[in-house]
Coordinates of C-alpha atoms in Angstrom, one line a residue:
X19 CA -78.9 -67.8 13.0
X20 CA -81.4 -64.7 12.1
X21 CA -79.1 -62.4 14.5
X22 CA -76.7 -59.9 12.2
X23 CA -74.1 -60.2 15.0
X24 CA -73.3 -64.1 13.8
X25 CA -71.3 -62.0 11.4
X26 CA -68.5 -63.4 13.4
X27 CA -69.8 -67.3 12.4
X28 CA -66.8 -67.8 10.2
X29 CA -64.2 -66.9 12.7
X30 CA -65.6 -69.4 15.1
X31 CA -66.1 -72.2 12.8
X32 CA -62.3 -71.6 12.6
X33 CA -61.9 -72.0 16.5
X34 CA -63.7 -75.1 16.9
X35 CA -61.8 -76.3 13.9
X36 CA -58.3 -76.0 16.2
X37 CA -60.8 -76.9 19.0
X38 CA -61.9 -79.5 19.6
X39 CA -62.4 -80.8 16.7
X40 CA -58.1 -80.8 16.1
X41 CA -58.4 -80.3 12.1
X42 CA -55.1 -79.9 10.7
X43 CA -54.0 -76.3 9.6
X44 CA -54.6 -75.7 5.6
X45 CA -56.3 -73.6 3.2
X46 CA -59.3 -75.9 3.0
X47 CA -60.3 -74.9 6.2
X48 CA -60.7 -70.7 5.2
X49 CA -61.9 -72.3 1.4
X50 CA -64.7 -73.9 2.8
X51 CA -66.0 -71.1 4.8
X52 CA -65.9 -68.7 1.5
X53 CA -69.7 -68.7 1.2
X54 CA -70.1 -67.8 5.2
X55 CA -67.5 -65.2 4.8
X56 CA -69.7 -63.5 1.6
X57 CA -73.1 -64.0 3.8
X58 CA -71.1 -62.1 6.7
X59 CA -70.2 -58.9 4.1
X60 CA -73.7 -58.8 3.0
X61 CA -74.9 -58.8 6.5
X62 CA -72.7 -56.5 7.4
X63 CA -73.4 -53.7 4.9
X64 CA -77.3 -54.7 5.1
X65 CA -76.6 -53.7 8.8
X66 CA -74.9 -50.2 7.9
X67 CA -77.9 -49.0 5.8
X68 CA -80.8 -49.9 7.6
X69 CA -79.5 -48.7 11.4
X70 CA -79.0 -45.6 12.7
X71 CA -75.1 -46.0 12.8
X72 CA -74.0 -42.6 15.6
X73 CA -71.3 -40.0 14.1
X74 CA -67.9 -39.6 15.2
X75 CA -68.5 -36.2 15.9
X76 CA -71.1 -37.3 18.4
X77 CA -69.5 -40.2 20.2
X78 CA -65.5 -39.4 19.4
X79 CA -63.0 -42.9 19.1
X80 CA -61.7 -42.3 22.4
X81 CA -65.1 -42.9 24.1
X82 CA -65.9 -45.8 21.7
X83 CA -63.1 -47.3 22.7
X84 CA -63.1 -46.9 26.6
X85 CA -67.0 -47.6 26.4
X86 CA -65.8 -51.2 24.6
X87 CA -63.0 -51.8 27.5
X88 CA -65.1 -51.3 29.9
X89 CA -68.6 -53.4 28.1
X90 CA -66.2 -56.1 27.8
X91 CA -65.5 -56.8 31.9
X92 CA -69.3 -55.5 32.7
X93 CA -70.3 -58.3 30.2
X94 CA -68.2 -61.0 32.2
X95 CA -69.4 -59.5 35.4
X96 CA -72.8 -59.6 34.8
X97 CA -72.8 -63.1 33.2
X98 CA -71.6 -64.7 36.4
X99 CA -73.6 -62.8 38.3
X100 CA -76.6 -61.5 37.0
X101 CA -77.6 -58.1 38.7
X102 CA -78.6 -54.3 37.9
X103 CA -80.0 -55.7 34.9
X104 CA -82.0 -53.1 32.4
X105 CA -83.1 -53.5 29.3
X106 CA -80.8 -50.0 27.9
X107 CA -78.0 -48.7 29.5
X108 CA -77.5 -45.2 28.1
X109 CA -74.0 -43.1 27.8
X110 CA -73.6 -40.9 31.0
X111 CA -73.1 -37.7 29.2
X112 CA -70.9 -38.7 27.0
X113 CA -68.2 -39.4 29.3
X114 CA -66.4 -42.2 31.1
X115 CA -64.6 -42.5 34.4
X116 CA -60.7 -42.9 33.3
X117 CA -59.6 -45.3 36.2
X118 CA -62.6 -47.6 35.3
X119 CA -61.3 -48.4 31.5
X120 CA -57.2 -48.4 33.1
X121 CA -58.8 -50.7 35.7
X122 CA -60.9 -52.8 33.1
X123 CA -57.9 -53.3 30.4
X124 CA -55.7 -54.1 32.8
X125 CA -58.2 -56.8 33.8
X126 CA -58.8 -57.4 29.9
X127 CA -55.0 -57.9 30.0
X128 CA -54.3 -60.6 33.1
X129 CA -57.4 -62.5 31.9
X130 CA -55.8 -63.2 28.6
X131 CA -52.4 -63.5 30.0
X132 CA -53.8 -66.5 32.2
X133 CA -55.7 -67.8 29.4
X134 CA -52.1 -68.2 27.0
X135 CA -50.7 -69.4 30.0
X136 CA -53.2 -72.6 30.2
X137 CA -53.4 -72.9 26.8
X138 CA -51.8 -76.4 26.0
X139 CA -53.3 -77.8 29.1
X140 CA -56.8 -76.4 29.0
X141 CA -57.1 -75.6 25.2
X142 CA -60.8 -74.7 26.2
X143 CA -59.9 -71.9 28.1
X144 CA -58.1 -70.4 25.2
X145 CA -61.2 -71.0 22.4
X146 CA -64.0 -69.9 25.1
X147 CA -61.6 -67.3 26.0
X148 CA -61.3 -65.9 22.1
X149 CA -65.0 -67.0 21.1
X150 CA -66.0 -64.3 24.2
X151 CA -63.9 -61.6 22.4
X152 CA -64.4 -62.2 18.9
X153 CA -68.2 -62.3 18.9
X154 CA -68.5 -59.6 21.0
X155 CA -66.3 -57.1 18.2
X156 CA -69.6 -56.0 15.9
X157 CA -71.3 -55.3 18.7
X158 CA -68.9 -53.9 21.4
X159 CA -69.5 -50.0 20.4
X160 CA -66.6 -49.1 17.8
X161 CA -69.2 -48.9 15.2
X162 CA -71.8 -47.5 17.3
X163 CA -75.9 -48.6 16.6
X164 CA -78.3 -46.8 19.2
X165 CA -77.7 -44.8 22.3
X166 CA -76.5 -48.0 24.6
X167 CA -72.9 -48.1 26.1
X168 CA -74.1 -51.9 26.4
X169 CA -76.8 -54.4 26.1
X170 CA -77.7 -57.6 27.9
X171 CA -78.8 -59.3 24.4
X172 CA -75.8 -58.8 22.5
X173 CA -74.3 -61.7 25.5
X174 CA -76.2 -64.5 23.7
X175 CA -73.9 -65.5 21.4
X176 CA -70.6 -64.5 23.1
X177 CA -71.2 -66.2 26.6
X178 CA -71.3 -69.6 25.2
X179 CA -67.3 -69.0 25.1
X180 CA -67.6 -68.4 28.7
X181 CA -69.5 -71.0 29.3
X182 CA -67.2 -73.7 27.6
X183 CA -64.2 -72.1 29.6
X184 CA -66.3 -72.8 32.5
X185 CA -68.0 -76.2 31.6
X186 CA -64.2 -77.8 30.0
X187 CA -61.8 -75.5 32.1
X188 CA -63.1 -76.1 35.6
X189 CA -63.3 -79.6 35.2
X190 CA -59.7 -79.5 33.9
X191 CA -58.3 -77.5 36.9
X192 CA -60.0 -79.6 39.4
X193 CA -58.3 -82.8 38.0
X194 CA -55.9 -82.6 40.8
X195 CA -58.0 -82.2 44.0
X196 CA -58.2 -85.2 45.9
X197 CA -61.9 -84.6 46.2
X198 CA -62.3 -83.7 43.2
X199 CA -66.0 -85.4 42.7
X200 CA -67.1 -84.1 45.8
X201 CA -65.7 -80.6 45.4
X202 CA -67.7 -80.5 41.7
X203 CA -71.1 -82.0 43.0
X204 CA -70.7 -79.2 46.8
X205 CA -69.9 -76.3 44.6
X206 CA -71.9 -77.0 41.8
X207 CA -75.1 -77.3 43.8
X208 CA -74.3 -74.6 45.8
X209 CA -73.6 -71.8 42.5
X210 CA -77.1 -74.0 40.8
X211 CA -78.7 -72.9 43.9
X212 CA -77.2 -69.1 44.5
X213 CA -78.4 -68.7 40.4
X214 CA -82.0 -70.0 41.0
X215 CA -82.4 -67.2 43.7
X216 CA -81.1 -64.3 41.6
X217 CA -82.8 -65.9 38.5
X218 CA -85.8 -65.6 40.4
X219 CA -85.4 -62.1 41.9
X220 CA -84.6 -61.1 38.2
X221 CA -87.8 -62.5 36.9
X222 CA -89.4 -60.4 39.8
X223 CA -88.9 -57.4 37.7
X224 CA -90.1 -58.2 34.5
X225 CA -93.7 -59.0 35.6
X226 CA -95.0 -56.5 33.9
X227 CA -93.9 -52.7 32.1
X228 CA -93.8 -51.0 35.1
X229 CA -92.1 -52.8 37.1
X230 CA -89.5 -53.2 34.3
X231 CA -89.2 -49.6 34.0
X232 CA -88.7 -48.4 37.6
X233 CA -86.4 -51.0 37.9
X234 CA -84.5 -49.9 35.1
X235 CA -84.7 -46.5 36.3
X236 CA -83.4 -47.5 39.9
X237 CA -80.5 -49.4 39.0
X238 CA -79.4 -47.0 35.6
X239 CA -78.4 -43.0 35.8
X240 CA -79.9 -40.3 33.6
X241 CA -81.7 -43.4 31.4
X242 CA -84.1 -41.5 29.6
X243 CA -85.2 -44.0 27.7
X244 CA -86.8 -46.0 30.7
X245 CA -87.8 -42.5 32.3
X246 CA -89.9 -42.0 29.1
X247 CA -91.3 -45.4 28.5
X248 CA -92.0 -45.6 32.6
X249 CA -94.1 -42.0 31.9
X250 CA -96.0 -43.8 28.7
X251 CA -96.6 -46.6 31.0
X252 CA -98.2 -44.4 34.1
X253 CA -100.0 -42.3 31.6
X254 CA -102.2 -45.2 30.4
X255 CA -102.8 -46.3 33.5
X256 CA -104.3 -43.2 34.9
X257 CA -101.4 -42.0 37.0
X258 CA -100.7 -38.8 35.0
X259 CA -99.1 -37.3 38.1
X260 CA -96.2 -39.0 38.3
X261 CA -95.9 -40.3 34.4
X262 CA -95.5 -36.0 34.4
X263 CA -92.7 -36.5 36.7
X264 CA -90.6 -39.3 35.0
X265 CA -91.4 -37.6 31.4
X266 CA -90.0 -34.6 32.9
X267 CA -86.8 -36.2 33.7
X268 CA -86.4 -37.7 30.5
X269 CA -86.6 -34.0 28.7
X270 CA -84.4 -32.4 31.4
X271 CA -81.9 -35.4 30.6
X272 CA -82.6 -35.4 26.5
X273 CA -84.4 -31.7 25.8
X274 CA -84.6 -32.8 22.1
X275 CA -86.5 -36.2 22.4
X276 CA -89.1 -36.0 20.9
X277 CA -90.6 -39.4 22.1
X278 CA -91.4 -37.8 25.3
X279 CA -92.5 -34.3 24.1
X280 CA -94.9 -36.7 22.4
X281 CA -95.7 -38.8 25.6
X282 CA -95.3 -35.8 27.5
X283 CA -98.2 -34.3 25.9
X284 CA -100.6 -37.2 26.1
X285 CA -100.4 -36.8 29.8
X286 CA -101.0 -33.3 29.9
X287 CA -103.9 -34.0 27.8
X288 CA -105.5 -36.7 30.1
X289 CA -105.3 -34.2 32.9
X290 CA -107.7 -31.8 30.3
X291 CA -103.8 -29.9 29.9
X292 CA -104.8 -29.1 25.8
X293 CA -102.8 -26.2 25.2
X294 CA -99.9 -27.4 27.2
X295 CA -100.1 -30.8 25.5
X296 CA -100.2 -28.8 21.7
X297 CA -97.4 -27.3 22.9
X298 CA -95.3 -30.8 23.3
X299 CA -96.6 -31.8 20.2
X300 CA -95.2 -28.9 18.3
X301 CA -92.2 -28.8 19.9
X302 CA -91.9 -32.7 18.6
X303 CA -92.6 -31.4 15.5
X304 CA -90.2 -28.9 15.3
X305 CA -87.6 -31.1 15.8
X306 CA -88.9 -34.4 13.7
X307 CA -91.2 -32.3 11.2
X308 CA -92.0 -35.7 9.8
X309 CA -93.2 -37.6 13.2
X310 CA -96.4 -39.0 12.1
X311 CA -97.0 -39.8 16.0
X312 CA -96.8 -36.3 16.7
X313 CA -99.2 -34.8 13.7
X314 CA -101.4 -37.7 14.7
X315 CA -101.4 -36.7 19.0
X316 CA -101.9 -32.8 18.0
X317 CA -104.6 -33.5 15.5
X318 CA -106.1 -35.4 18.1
X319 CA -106.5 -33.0 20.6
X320 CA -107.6 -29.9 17.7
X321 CA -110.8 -32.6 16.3
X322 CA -111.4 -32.3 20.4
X323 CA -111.4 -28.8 20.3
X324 CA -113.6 -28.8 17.3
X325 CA -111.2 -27.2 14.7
X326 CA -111.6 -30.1 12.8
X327 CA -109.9 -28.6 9.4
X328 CA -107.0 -27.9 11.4
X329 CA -107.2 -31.6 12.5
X330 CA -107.6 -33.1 9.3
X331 CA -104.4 -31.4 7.8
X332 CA -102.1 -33.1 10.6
X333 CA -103.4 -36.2 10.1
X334 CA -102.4 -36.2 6.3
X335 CA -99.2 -34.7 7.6
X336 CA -99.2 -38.3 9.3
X337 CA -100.2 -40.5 6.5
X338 CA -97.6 -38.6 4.2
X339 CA -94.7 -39.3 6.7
X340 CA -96.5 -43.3 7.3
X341 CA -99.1 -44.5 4.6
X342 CA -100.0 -47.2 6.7
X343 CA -100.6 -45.7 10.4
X344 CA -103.8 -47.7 11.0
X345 CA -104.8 -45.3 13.7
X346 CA -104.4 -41.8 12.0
X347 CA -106.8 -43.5 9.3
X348 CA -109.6 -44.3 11.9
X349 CA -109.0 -40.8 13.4
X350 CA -109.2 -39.1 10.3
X351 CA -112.1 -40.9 9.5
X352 CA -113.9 -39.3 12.6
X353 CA -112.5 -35.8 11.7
X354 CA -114.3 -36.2 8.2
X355 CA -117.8 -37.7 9.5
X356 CA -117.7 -34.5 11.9
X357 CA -117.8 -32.5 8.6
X358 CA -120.1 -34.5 7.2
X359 CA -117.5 -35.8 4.4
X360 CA -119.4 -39.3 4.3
X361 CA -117.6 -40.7 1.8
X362 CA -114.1 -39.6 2.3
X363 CA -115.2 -41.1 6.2
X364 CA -115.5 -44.6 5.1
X365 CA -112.9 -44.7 2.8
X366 CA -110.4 -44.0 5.7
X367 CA -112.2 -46.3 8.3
X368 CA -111.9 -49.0 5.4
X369 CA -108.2 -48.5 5.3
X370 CA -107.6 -48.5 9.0
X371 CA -109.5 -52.0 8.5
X372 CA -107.4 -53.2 6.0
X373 CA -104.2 -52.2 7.5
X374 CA -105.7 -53.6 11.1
X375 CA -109.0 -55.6 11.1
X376 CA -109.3 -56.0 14.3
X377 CA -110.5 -52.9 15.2
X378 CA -113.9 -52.8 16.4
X379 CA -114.1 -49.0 16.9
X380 CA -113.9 -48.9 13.4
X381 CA -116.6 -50.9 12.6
X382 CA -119.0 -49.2 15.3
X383 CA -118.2 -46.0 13.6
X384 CA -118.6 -47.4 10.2
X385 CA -122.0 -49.1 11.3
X386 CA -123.5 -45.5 12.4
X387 CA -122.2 -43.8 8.7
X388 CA -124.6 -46.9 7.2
X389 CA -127.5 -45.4 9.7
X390 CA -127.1 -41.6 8.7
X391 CA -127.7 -43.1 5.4
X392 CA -130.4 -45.1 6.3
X393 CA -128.8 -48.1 4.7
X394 CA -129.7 -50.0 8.1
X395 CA -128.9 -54.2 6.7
X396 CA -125.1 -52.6 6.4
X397 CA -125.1 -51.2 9.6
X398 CA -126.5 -54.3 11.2
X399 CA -123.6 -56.5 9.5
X400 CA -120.9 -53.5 10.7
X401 CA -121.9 -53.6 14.5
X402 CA -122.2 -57.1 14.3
X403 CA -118.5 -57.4 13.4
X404 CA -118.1 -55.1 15.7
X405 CA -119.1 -57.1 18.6
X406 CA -117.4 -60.2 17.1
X407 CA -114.1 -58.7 17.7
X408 CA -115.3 -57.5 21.4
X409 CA -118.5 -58.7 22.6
X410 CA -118.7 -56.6 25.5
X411 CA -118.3 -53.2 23.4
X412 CA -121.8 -51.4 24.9
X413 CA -122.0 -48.9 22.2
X414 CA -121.8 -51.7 19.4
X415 CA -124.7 -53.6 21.3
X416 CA -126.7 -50.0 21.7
X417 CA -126.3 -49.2 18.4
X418 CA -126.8 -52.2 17.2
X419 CA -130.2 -51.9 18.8
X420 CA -131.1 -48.7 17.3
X421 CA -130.2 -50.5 13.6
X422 CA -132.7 -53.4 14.3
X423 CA -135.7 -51.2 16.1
X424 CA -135.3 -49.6 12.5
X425 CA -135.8 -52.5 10.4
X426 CA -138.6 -53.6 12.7
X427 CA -136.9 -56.0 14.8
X428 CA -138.0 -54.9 17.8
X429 CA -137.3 -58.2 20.0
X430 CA -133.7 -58.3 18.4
X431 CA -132.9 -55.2 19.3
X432 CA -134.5 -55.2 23.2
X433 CA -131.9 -58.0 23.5
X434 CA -129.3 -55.4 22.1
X435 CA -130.4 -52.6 24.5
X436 CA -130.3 -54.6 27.6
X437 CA -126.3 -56.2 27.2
X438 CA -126.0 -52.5 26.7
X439 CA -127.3 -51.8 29.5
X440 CA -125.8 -54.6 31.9
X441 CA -122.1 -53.6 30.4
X442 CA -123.0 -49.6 30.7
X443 CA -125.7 -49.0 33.6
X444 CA -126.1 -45.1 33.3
X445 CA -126.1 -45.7 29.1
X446 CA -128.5 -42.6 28.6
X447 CA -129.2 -43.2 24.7
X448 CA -130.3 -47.1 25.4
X449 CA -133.0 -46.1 28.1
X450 CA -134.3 -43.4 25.5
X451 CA -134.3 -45.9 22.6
X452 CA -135.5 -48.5 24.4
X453 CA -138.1 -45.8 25.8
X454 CA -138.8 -45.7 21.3
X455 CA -139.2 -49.3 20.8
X456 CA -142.0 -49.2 24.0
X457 CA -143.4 -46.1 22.7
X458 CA -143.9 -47.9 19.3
X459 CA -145.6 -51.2 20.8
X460 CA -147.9 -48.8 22.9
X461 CA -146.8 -50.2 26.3
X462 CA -146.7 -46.0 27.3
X463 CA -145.7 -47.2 31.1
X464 CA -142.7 -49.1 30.2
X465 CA -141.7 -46.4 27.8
X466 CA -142.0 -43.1 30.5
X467 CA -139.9 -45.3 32.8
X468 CA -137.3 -45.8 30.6
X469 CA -137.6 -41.9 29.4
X470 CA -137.0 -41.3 33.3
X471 CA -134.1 -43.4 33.5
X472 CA -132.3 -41.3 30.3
X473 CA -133.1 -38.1 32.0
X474 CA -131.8 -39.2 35.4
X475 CA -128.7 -40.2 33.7
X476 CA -128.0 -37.3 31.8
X477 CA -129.9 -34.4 32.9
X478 CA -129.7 -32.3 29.6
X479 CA -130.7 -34.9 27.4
X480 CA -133.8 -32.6 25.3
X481 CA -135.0 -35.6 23.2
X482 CA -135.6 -37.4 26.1
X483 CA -137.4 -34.7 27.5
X484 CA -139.5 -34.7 24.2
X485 CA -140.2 -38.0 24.3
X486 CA -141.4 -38.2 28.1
X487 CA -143.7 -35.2 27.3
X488 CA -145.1 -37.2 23.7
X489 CA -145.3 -40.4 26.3
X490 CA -147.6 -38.4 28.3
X491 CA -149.7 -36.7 25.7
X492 CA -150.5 -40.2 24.3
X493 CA -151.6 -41.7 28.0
X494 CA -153.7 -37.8 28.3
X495 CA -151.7 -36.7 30.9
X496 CA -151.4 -33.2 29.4
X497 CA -149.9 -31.2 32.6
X498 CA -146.9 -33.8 32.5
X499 CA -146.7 -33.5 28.7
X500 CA -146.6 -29.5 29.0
X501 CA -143.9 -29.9 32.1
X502 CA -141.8 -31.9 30.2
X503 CA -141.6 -30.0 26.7
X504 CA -140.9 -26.8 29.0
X505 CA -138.2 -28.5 30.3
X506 CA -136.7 -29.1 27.0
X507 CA -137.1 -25.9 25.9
X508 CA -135.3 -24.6 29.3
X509 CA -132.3 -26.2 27.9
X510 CA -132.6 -26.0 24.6
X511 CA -134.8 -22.7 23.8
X512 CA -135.0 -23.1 19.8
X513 CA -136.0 -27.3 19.9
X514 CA -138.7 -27.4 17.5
X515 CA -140.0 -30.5 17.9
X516 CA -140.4 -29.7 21.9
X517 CA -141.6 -26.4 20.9
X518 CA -144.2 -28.0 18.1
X519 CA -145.6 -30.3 21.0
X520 CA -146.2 -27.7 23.5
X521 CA -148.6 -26.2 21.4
X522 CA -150.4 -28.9 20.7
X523 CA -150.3 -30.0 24.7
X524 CA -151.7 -26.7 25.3
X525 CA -154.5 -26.3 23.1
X526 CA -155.4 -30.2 24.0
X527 CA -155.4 -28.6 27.4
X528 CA -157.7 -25.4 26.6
X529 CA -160.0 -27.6 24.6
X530 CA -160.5 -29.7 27.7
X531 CA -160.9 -26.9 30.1
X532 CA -163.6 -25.5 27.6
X533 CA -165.3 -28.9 28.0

């Protein structure tokens, strides 16, 4: 009943009024149906303003017209036997084959011929027959919603008349058979059974998005649609390669849509493509300037490239064109805590929490704004709803550990460090805090070990480096220490604190040689 097509309702109230419910004909019967008849015109111009209704200029009468000739018979077709089924059928550039709509009305033509023919016999035939054309008039393609020459949903409603031509009017034509139980029950099993294979078959392909997709794409030509959303689907599963491919074929099919210049681009980008990507998002952009996912994809890549001014001017574009884009909020969030805009930060971060609390990113990020100000009880109660929304988030659990070490809670946060550590093994940051939280209790072995671990994991990491060397200074191992703040200094030449130490390391070291 929530489906705008049920425009129709009144019309086949009317129907089952003649049949079979055998009302006589008088005015009552239209009087009574006033108030669905005023629902249907308020649905029906509801519908016109909120849809993307397509010109005439772009899809002339003539094709709407053999499109619906030809929708109607495919409909019938595909209802008693279900096959080639995709979820859009798009127009084949702009044109239809001629014999197909003469050889589809002409169908259109017997079929209803047959139907007045068995009309006082079979008075099923003739309802099922007209409830099958009648519902299927808003959405057959005269007014024309979307890009489809057809869709498999808009059957719902209008194969019920096919079914009550088949469930009354077979029964009625098989009166006369001798055999007529027989012949039901044989056939009957054997159509039940010949349905249950294809039904199963078609449930084969929508076992997931991909499969959906390349199906679509196999059985369809130039579907663009299914070409981009197969791409979207490759891209996020790491296949970029061929997600290029399909996205490709979509623009070569539809240069202007900007859905794929948009997916387009996020492929490119996985594959470390940045400029190339930009260029698909501009190109979106130039022909929706208002595409919020497009200002929100480019400024993505440009906080990656660290022009984060740049960034943060596209991901207002964004907001302006969609107030409530949850994820251009959290990213604009990061573009403002890289310019140290702390404030500005967590007011976006709160409104992509508002608009989507479930995000946990959000509350990890907002959790280490708390720390930079030192405000370390809030930062505690942000990772901690961080890792109620996904306990196995390692950075939540790491940071979480860093928060508590600060407050003193130097057990809590050892718990922290190692569920970082089973969900992340080669989690740099936790060996070297956790190499802190050692250093602190004076257990100097446990500490250099996990200092070696954060080096071996991430050779360049200069505060590790420091704080192997300070490790070693402490246990009077003074030609470690020295190694070690040299090392630093190697990769970082202008490190204070590594610089600071070596001095100290090396007089300690003169001092002892003197002695």
């Amino acid at each position: 009943m929530s489906k705008p097509m049920l425009v129709t309702l009144p019309f086949v109230l009317l129907l089952l009024d003649y049949w079979p419910l055998k009302r006589p004909l008088k005015i009552n019967l239209i009087t009574e149906k006033i108030p669905f008849f005023i629902l249907s015109i308020l649905s029906s111009v509801v519908t016109s303003r909120v849809q993307t209704v397509i010109s005439l200029e772009k899809l002339p009468p003539s094709v709407r017209i053999g499109n619906s000739i030809l929708s109607y018979v495919c409909y019938i077709a595909k209802t008693v036997w279900p096959q080639n089924l995709a979820p859009f059928y798009p127009y084949t550039e702009g044109k239809l084959q001629g014999e197909g709509i003469v050889a589809a009305g002409l169908a259109l033509i017997i079929l209803s011929i047959l139907v007045l023919k068995l009309r006082r016999r079979h008075p099923a035939i003739e309802i099922g027959w007209f409830w099958y054309l009648g519902t299927l008039v808003p959405v057959i393609g005269i007014v024309q919603v979307g890009g489809q020459t057809m869709a498999d949903r808009y059957t719902y409603i209008p194969s019920i008349g096919l079914f009550m031509m088949i469930a009354w009017g077979v029964t009625g034509l098989a009166e006369r058979l001798r055999r007529r139980q027989i012949f039901l029950t044989v056939s009957s099993t054997a159509i039940l059974l010949a349905f249950g294979i294809v039904t199963s078959i078609q449930l084969s392909y929508w076992k997931n998005s991909e499969k959906l997709f390349r199906r679509a794409v196999d059985v369809t030509r130039n579907n663009y649609i299914m070409h981009n959303n197969l791409g979207n689907v490759l891209t996020m599963q790491g296949k970029t390669d061929e997600a290029i491919q399909h996205l490709t074929e979509a623009l070569r099919i539809k240069p202007y849509y900007t859905d794929a210049h948009n997916n387009m681009g996020l492929a490119l980008e996985e594959q470390g493509k940045s400029e190339e990507a930009i260029k698909h998002f501009e190109k979106a952009l130039r022909i929706r300037p208002q595409d919020a996912k497009a200002h929100n994809n480019l400024g993505n890549v440009l906080l990656q490239q660290g022009k984060n001014e740049e960034a943060i001017q596209h991901f207002l574009e964004a907001l302006r064109a969609d107030p409530d884009y949850a994820n251009v909020h959290f990213n604009l969030g990061n573009a403002l805590l890289a310019l140290g805009k702390i404030d500005e930060a967590i007011h976006h971060y709160s409104e992509s929490l508002r608009i989507t609390p479930q995000n946990a990113e959000a509350y990890n990020n907002l959790g280490t704004l708390m720390v930079s100000q030192k405000k370390f009880e809030e930062a505690v109660r942000y990772y901690n709803q961080a890792l109620q929304i996904q306990p196995d988030y390692a950075e939540a659990h790491g940071n979480l550990g860093f928060a508590l070490a600060e407050l003193g809670k130097t057990e809590e946060a050892l718990q922290h460090y190692k569920q970082a550590l089973s969900l992340k093994p080669d989690y740099a940051e936790v060996y070297n805090n956790m190499g802190n939280a050692f250093f602190k209790m004076e257990k100097l072995e446990e500490a250099i070990m996990h200092y070696n671990d954060a080096v071996r994991f991430r050779p360049d990491y200069v505060e590790a480096y420091v704080n192997l060397g300070n490790a070693f200074l402490k246990s009077g191992r003074l030609k470690e220490a020295i190694q070690h703040y040299q090392e630093a200094l190697r990769i970082r030449p202008d490190f204070m604190p590594a610089s600071h130490n070596l001095e100290i390391a090396l007089k300690q070291t003169q001092t002892k040689d003197q002695t």
